[in-house]
XYZ file of N, CA and C in Angstrom:
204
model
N 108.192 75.265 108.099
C 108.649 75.265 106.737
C 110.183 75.163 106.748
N 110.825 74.122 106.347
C 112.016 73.849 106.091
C 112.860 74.642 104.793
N 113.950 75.285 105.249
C 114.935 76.115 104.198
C 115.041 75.244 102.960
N 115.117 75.813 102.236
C 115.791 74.845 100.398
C 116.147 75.838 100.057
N 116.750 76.599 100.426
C 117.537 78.011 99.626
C 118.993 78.397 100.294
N 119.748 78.105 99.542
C 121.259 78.653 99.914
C 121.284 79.606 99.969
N 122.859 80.078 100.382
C 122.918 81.905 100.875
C 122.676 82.260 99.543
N 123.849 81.506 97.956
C 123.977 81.856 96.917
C 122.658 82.434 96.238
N 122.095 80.886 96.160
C 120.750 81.039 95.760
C 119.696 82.314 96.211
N 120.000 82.395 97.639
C 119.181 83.675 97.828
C 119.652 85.208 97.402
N 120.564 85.426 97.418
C 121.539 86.312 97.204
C 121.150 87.334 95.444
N 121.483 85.792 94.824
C 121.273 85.854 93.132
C 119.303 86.156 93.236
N 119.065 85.895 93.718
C 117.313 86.129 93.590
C 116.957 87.371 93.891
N 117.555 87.563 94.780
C 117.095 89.121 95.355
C 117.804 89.965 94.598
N 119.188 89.819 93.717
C 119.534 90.718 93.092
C 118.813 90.746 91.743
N 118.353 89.615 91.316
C 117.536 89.807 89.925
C 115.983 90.528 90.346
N 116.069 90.177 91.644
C 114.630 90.831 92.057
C 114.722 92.291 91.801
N 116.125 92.867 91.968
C 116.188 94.344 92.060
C 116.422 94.742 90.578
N 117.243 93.742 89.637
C 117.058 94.493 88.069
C 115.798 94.282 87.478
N 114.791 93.222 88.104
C 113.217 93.770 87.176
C 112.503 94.594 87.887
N 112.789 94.933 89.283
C 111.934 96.467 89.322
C 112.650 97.172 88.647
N 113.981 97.642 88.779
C 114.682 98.973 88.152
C 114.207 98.630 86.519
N 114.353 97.745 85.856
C 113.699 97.596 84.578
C 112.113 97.644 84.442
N 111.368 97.577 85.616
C 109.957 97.931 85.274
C 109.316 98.987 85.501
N 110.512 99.817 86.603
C 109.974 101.250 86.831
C 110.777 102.155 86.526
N 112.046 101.884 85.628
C 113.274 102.641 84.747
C 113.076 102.718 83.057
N 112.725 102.100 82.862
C 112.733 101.661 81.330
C 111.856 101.823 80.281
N 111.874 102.052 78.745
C 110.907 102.577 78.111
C 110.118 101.278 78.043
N 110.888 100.218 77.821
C 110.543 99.070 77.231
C 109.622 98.579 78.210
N 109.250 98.916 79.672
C 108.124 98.164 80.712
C 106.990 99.029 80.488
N 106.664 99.728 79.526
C 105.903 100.569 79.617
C 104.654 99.996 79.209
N 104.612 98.643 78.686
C 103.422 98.178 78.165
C 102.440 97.305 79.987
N 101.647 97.605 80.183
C 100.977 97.139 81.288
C 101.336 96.110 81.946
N 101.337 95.303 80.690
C 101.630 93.708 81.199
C 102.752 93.278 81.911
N 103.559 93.430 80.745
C 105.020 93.455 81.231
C 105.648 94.302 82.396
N 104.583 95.402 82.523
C 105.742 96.043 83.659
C 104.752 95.422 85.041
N 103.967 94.874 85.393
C 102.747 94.406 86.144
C 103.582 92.905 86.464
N 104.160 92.322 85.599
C 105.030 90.785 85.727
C 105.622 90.968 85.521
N 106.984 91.679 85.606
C 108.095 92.005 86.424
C 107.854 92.284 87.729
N 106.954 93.158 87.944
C 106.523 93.418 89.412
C 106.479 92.017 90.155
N 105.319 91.618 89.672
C 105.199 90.682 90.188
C 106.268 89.583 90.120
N 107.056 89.062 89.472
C 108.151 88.189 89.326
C 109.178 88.430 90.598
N 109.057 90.226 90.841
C 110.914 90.538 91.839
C 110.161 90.311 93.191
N 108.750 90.397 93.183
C 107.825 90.130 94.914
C 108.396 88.808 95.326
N 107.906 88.195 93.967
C 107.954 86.236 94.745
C 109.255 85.924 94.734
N 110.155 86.531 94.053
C 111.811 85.934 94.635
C 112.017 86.997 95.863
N 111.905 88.245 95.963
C 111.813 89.077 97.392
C 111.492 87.982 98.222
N 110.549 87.652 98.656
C 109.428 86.812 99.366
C 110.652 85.529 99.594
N 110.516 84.456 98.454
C 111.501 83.445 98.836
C 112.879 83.451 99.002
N 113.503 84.363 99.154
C 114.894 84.516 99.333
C 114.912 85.505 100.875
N 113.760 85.964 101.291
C 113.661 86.545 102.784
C 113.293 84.944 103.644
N 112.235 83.966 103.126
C 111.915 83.329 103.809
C 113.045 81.744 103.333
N 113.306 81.748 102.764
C 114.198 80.916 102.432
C 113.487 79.643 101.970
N 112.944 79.734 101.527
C 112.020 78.360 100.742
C 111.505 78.312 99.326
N 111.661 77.772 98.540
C 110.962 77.956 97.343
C 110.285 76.647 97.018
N 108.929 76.958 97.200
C 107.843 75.771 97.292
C 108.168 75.412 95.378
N 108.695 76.368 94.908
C 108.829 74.850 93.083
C 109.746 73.852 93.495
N 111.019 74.246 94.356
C 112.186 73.541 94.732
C 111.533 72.525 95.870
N 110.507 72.392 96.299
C 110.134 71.744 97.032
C 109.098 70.596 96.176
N 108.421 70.631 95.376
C 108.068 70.039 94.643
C 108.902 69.070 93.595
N 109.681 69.763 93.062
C 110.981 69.333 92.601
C 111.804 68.378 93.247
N 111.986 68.737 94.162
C 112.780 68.433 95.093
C 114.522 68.757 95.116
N 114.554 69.779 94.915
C 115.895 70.180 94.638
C 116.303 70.946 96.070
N 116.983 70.850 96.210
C 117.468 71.971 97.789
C 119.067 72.045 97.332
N 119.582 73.763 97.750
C 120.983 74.392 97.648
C 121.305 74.987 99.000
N 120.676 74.562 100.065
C 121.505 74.994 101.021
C 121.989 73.633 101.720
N 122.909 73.943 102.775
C 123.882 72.591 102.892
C 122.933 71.928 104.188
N 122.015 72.770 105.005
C 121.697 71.627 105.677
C 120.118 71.229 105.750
């Protein structure tokens, strides 16, 4: 599996990864099932692609942000 993820790109993912847990397990407003269940799930799959450095939409797309 070939990288398509810059440092930036990974960087910014994993930090939004960390404000929707703290917003899904901090907040009054995640309190409804759904929403706090997809946030969860939303900060896994950027966790996930910003450890492995690939993001199969960007691959479909065909977009790539890292330089090589």
């Amino acid at each position: 599996m070939k990288k398509n993820m810059g440092t930036i790109d990974r960087g910014g993912r994993l930090v939004l990864a960390a404000l929707l847990l703290i917003w899904a397990f901090a907040t009054p407003w995640a309190a409804a099932p759904l929403l706090h269940w997809l946030a969860v799930i939303v900060a896994g799959v950027f966790t996930l692609t910003s450890v492995v450095g690939n993001c199969p939409l960007y691959s479909v797309v065909g977009i790539k942000t890292c330089r090589t």
